Coordinates of N, CA and C in Angstrom, one line a residue:
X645 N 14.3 42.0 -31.0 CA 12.9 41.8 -30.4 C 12.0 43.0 -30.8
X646 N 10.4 43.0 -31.0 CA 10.1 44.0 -30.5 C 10.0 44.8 -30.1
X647 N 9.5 45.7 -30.1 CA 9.7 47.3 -28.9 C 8.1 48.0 -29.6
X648 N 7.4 48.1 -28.4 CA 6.5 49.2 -28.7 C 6.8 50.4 -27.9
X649 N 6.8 51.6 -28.2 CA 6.8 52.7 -27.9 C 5.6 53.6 -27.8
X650 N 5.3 54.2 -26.5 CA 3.5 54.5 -26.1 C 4.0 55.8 -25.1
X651 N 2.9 56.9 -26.1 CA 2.8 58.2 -25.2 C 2.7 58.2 -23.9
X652 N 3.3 58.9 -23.2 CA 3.0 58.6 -21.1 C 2.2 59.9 -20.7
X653 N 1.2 60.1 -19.9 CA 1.0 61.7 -19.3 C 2.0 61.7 -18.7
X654 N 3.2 63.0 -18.2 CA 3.4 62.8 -17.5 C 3.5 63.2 -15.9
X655 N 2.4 63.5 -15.5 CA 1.7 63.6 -14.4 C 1.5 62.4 -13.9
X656 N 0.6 61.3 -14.6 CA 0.1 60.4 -13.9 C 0.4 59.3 -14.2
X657 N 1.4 59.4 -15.3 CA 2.3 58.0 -16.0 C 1.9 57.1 -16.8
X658 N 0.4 57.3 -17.0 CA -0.8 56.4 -17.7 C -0.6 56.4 -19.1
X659 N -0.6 55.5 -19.3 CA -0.5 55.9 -21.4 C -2.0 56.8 -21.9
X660 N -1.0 57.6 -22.7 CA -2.5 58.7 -23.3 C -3.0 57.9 -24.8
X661 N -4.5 58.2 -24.0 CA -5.5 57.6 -24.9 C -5.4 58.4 -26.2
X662 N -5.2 57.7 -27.2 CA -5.1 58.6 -28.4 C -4.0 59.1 -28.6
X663 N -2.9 59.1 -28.0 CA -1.6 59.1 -28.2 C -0.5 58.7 -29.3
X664 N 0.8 59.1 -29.3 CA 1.1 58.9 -30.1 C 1.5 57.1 -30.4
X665 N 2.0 56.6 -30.8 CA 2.9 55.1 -30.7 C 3.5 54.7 -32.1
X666 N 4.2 54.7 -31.3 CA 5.7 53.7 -32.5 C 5.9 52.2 -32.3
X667 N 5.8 51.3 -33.2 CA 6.1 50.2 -33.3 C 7.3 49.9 -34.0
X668 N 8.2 49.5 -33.4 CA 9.8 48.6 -34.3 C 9.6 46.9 -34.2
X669 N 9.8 47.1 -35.4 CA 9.5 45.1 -35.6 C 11.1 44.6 -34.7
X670 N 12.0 45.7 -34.9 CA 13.5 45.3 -34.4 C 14.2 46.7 -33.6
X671 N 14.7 46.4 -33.5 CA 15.5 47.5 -32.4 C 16.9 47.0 -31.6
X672 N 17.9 48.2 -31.3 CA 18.6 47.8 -30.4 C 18.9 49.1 -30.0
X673 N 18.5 49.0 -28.6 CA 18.4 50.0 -28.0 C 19.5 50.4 -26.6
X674 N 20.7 51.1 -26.9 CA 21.5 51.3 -26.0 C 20.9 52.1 -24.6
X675 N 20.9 51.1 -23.6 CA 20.4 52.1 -22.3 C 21.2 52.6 -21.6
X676 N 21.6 53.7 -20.5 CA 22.5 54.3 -20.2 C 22.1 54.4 -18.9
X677 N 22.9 54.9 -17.6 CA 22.2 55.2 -16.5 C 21.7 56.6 -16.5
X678 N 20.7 57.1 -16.2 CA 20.6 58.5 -16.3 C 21.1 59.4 -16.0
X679 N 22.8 59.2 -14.7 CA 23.8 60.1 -15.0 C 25.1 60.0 -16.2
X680 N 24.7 59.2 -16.6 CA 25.9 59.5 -17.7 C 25.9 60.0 -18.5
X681 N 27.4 60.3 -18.9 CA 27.4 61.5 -19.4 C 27.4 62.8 -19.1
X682 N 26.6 63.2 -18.0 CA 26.5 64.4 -17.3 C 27.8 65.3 -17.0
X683 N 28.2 64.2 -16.2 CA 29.9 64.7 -15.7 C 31.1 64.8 -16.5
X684 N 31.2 66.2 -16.9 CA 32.7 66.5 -17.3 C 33.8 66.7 -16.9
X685 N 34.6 65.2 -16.7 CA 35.6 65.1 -16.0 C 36.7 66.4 -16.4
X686 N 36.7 66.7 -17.5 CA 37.6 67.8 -18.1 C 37.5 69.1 -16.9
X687 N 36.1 69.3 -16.9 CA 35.4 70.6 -16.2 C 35.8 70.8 -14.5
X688 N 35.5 69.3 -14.2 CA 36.0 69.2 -12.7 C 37.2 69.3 -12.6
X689 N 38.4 69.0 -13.3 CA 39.4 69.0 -13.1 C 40.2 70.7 -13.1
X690 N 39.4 71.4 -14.4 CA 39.4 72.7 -14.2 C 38.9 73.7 -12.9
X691 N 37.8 73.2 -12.4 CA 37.1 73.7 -10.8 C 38.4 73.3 -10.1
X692 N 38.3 72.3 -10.0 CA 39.7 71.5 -8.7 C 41.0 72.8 -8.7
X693 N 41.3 73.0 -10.5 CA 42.8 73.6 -10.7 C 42.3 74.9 -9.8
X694 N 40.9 75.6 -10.3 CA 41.1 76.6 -9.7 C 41.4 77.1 -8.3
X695 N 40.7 76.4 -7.0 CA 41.1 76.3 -6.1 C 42.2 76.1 -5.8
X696 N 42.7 75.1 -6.5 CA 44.0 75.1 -5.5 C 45.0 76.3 -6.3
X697 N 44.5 76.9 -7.2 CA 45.4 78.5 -7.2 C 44.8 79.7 -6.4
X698 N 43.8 79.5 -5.9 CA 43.1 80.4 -5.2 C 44.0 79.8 -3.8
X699 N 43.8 79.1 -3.5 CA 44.8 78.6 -2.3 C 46.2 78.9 -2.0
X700 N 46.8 79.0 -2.9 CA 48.3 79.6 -3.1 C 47.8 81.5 -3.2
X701 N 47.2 82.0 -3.5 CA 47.1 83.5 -3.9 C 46.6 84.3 -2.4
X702 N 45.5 83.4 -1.9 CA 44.9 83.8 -0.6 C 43.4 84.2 -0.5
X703 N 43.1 84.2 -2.6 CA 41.8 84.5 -2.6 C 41.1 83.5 -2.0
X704 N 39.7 84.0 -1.8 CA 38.6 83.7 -1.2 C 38.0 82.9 -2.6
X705 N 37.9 81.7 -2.3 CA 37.5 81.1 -3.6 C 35.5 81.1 -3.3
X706 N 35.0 81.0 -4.4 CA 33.4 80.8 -4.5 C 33.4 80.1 -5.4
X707 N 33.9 79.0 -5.8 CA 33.9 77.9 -6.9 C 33.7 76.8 -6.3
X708 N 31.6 76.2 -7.3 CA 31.5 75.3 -7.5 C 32.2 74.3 -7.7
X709 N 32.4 72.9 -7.2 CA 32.8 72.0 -8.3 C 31.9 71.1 -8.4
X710 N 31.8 70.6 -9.6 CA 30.6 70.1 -9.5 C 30.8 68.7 -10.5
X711 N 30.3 67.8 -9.5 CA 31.1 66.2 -9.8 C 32.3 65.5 -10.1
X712 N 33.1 65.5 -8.4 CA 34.2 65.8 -8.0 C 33.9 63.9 -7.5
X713 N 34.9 62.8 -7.3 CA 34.7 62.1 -6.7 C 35.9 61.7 -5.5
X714 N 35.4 61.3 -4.2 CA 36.2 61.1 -3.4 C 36.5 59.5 -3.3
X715 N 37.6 60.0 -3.3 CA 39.1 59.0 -3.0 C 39.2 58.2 -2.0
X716 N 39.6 59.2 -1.1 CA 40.2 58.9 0.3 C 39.3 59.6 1.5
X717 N 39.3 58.9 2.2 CA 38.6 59.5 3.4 C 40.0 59.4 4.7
X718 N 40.2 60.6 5.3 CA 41.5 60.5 6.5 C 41.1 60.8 7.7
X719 N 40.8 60.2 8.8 CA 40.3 60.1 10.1 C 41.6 61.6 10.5
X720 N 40.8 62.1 11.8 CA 41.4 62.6 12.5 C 42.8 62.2 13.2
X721 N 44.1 62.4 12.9 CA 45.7 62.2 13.4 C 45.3 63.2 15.1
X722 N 45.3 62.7 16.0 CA 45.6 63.5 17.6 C 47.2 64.0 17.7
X723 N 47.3 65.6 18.1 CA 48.2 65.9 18.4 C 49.4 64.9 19.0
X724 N 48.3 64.2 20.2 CA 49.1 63.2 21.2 C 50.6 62.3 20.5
X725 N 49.7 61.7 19.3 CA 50.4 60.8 18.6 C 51.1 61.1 17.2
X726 N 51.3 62.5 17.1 CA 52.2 63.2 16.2 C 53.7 63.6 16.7
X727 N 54.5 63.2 16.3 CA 55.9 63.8 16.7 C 56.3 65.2 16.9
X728 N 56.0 65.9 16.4 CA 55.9 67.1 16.8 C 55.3 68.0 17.7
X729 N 54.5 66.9 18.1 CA 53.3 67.0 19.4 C 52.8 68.4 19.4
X730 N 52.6 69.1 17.7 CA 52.0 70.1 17.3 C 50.6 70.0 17.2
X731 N 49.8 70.7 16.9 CA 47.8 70.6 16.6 C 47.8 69.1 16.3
X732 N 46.3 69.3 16.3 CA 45.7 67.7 15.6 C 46.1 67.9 14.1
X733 N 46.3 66.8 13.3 CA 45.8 66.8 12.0 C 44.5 66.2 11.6
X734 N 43.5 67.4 10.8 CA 42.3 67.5 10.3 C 42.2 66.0 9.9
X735 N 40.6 65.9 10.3 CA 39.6 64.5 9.4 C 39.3 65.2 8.3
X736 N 39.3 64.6 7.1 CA 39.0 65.2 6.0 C 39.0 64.3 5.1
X737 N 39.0 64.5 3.5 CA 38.9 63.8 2.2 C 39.1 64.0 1.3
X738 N 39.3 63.5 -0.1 CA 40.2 63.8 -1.2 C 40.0 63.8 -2.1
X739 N 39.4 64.3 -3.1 CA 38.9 64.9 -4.5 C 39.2 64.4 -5.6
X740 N 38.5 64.4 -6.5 CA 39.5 64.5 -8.4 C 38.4 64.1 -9.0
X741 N 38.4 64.7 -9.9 CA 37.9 64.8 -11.2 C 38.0 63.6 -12.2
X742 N 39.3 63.3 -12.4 CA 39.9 62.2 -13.3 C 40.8 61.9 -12.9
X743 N 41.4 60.9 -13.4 CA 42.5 60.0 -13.0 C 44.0 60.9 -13.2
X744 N 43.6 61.8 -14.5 CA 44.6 62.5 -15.0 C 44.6 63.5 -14.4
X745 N 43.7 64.1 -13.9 CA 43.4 65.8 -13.2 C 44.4 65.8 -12.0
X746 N 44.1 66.8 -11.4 CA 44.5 67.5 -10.1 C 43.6 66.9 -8.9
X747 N 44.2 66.7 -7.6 CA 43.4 66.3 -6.5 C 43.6 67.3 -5.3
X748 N 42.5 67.4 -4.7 CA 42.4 68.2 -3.5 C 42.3 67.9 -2.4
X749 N 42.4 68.5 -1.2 CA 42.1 68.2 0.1 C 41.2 68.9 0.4
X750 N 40.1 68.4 1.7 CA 39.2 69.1 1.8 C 39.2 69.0 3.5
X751 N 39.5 69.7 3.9 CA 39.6 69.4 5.4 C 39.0 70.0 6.3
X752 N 37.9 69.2 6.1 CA 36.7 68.8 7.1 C 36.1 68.0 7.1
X753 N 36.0 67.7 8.5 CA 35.1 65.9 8.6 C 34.2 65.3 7.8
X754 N 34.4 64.5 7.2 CA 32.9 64.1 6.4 C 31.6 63.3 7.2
X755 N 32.0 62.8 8.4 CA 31.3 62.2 9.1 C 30.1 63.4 9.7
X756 N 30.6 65.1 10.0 CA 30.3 65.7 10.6 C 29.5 66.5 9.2
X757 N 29.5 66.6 7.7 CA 29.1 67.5 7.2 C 27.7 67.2 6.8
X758 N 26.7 68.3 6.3 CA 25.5 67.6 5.9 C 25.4 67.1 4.8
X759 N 24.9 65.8 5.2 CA 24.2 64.9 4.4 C 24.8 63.9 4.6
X760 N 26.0 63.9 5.5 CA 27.1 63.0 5.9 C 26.6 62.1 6.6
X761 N 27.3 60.9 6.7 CA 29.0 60.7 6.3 C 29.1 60.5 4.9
X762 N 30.3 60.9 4.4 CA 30.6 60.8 2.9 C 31.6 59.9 2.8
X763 N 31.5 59.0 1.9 CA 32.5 57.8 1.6 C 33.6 57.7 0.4
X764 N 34.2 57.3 0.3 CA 35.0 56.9 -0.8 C 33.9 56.1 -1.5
X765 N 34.5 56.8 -3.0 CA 33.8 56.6 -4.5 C 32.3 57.6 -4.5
X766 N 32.1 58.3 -3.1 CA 31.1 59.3 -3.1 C 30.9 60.1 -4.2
X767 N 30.2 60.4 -5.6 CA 30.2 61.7 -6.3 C 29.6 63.4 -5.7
X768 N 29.9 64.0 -5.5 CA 29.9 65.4 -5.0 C 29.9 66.3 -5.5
X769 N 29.2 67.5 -5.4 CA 29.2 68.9 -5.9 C 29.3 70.1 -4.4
X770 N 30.7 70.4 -4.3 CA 30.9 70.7 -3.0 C 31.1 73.0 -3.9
X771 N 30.4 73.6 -2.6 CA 30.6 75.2 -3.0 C 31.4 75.7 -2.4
X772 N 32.8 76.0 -2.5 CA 33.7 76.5 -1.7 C 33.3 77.5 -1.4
X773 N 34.1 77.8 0.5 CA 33.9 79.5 0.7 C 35.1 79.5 1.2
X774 N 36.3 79.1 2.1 CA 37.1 79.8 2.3 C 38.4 78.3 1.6
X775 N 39.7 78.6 1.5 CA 40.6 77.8 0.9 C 42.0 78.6 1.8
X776 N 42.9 77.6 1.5 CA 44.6 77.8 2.1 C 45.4 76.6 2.0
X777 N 46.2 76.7 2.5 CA 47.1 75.4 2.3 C 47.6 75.7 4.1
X778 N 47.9 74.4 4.0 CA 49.0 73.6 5.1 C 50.2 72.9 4.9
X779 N 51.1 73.8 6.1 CA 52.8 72.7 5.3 C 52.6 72.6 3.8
X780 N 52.1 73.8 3.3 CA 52.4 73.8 1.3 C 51.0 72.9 1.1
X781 N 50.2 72.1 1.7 CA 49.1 71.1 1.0 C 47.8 72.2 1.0
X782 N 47.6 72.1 -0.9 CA 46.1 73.1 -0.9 C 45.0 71.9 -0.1
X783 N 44.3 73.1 0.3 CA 42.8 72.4 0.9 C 41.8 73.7 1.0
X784 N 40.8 73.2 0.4 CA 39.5 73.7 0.9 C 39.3 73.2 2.9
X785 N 39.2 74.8 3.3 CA 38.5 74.6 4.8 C 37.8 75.3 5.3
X786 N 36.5 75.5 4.4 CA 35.4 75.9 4.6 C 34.6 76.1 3.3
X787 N 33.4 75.5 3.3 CA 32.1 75.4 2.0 C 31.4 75.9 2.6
X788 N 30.1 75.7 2.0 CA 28.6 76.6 2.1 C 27.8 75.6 1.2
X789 N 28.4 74.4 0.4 CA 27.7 73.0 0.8 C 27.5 72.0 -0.2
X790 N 27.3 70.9 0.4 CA 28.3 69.8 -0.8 C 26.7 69.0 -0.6
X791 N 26.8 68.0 -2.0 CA 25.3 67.4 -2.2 C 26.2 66.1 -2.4
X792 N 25.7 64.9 -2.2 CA 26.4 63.0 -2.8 C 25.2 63.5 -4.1
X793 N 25.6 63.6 -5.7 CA 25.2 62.5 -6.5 C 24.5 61.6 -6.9
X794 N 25.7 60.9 -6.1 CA 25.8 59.4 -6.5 C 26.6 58.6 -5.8
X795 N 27.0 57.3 -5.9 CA 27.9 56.6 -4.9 C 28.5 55.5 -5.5
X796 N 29.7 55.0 -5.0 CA 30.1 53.3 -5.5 C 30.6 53.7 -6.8
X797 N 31.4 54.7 -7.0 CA 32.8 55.4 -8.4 C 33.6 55.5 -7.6
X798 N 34.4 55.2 -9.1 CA 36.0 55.0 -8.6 C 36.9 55.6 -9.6
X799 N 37.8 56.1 -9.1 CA 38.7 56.7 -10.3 C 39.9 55.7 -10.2
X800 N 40.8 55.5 -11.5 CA 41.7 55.0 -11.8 C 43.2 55.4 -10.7
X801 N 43.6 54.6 -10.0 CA 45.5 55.2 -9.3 C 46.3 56.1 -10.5
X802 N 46.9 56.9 -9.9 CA 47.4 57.2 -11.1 C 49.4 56.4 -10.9
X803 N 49.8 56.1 -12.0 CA 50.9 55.3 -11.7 C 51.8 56.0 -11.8
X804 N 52.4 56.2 -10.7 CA 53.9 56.9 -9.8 C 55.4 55.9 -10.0
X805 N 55.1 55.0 -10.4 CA 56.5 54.2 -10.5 C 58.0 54.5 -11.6
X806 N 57.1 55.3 -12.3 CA 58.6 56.0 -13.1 C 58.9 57.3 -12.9
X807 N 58.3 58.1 -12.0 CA 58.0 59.2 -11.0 C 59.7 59.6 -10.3
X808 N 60.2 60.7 -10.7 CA 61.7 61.3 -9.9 C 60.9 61.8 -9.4
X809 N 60.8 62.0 -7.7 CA 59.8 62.9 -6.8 C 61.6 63.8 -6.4
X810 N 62.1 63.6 -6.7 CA 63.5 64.7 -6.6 C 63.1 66.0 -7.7
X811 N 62.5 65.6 -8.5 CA 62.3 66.8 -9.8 C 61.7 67.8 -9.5
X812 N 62.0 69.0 -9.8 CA 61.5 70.0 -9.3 C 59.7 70.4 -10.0
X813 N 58.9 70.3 -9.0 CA 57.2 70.6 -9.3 C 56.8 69.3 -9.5
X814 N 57.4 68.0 -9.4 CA 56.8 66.9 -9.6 C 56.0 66.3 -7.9
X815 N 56.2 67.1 -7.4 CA 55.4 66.9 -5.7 C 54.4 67.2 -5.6
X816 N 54.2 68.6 -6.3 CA 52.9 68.8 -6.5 C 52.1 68.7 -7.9
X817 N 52.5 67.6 -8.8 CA 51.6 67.0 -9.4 C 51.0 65.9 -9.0
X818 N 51.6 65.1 -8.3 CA 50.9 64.3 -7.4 C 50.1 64.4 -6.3
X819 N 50.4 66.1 -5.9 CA 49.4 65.9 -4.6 C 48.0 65.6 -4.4
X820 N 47.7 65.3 -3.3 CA 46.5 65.1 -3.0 C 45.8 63.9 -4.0
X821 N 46.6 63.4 -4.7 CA 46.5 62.0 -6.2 C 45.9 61.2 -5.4
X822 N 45.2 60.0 -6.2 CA 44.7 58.4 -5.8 C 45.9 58.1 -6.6
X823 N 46.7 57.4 -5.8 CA 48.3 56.9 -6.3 C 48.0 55.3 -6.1

């Protein structure tokens, strides 16, 4: 089909008089959304790794990540109804980068954070400030502040079924996973 192509101000959006213009008698024009592309699943997966070694060390992490998508969303577990009738287990939510990457926990409410509630397939750029683990599980438990993106993404399960979870370090490659 055709396509004309016409200079815009871009202040006031108006086509400029005297402007430039391109005419194609034919065209095929690949359109994209205007985040794609952006996110380097590679990159996020490297932010994710970092924390959760900052987690094991005790540092004080200050690492961005920056378009991270959530997984899983986990309501608050009550002491009451834990067998060990030890603390509550945290409301929180679950990270990754890629299907292949590393996943995190992030334990604190999403319903309570700003800009919240945050959902599954949420995209995120969350700024860590404090990190640790629980019972061995890394988590971020405390930022300084997470933005949505974007919404309605999904990452692939990753497939566990030929998985010896007897093997030694194979427990924590799946942690915190969309399995």
């Amino acid at each position: 089909s055709d396509v004309t192509f016409v200079e815009i101000d871009p202040d006031t959006y108006d086509p400029v008089d005297g402007g430039s213009c391109l005419y194609l008698a034919s065209a095929t024009i690949d359109v994209q959304p205007v985040d794609a592309g952006v996110i380097d699943a590679g990159a996020v997966d490297a932010q994710i790794a970092q924390v959760r070694a900052d987690s094991v060390s005790g540092t004080t992490s200050t690492v961005t990540i920056q378009g991270a998508v959530i997984t899983y969303v986990k309501p608050l577990v009550a002491a009451s109804v834990l067998s060990d009738g030890g603390s509550n287990d945290p409301a929180g939510f679950f990270i990754q980068g890629s299907a292949s990457g590393p996943g995190l926990f992030v334990a604190l409410d999403p319903a309570t954070l700003p800009g919240g509630p945050y959902a599954v397939g949420d995209l995120v750029d969350i700024t860590v400030s404090t990190v640790g683990q629980n019972v061995g599980l890394h988590q971020i438990t405390g930022i300084t502040s997470i933005v949505r993106q974007s919404s309605g993404l999904s990452i692939a399960p990753t497939d566990v079924s030929s998985a010896s979870f007897f093997d030694t370090g194979v427990t924590d490659t799946f942690e915190s996973k969309y399995v």
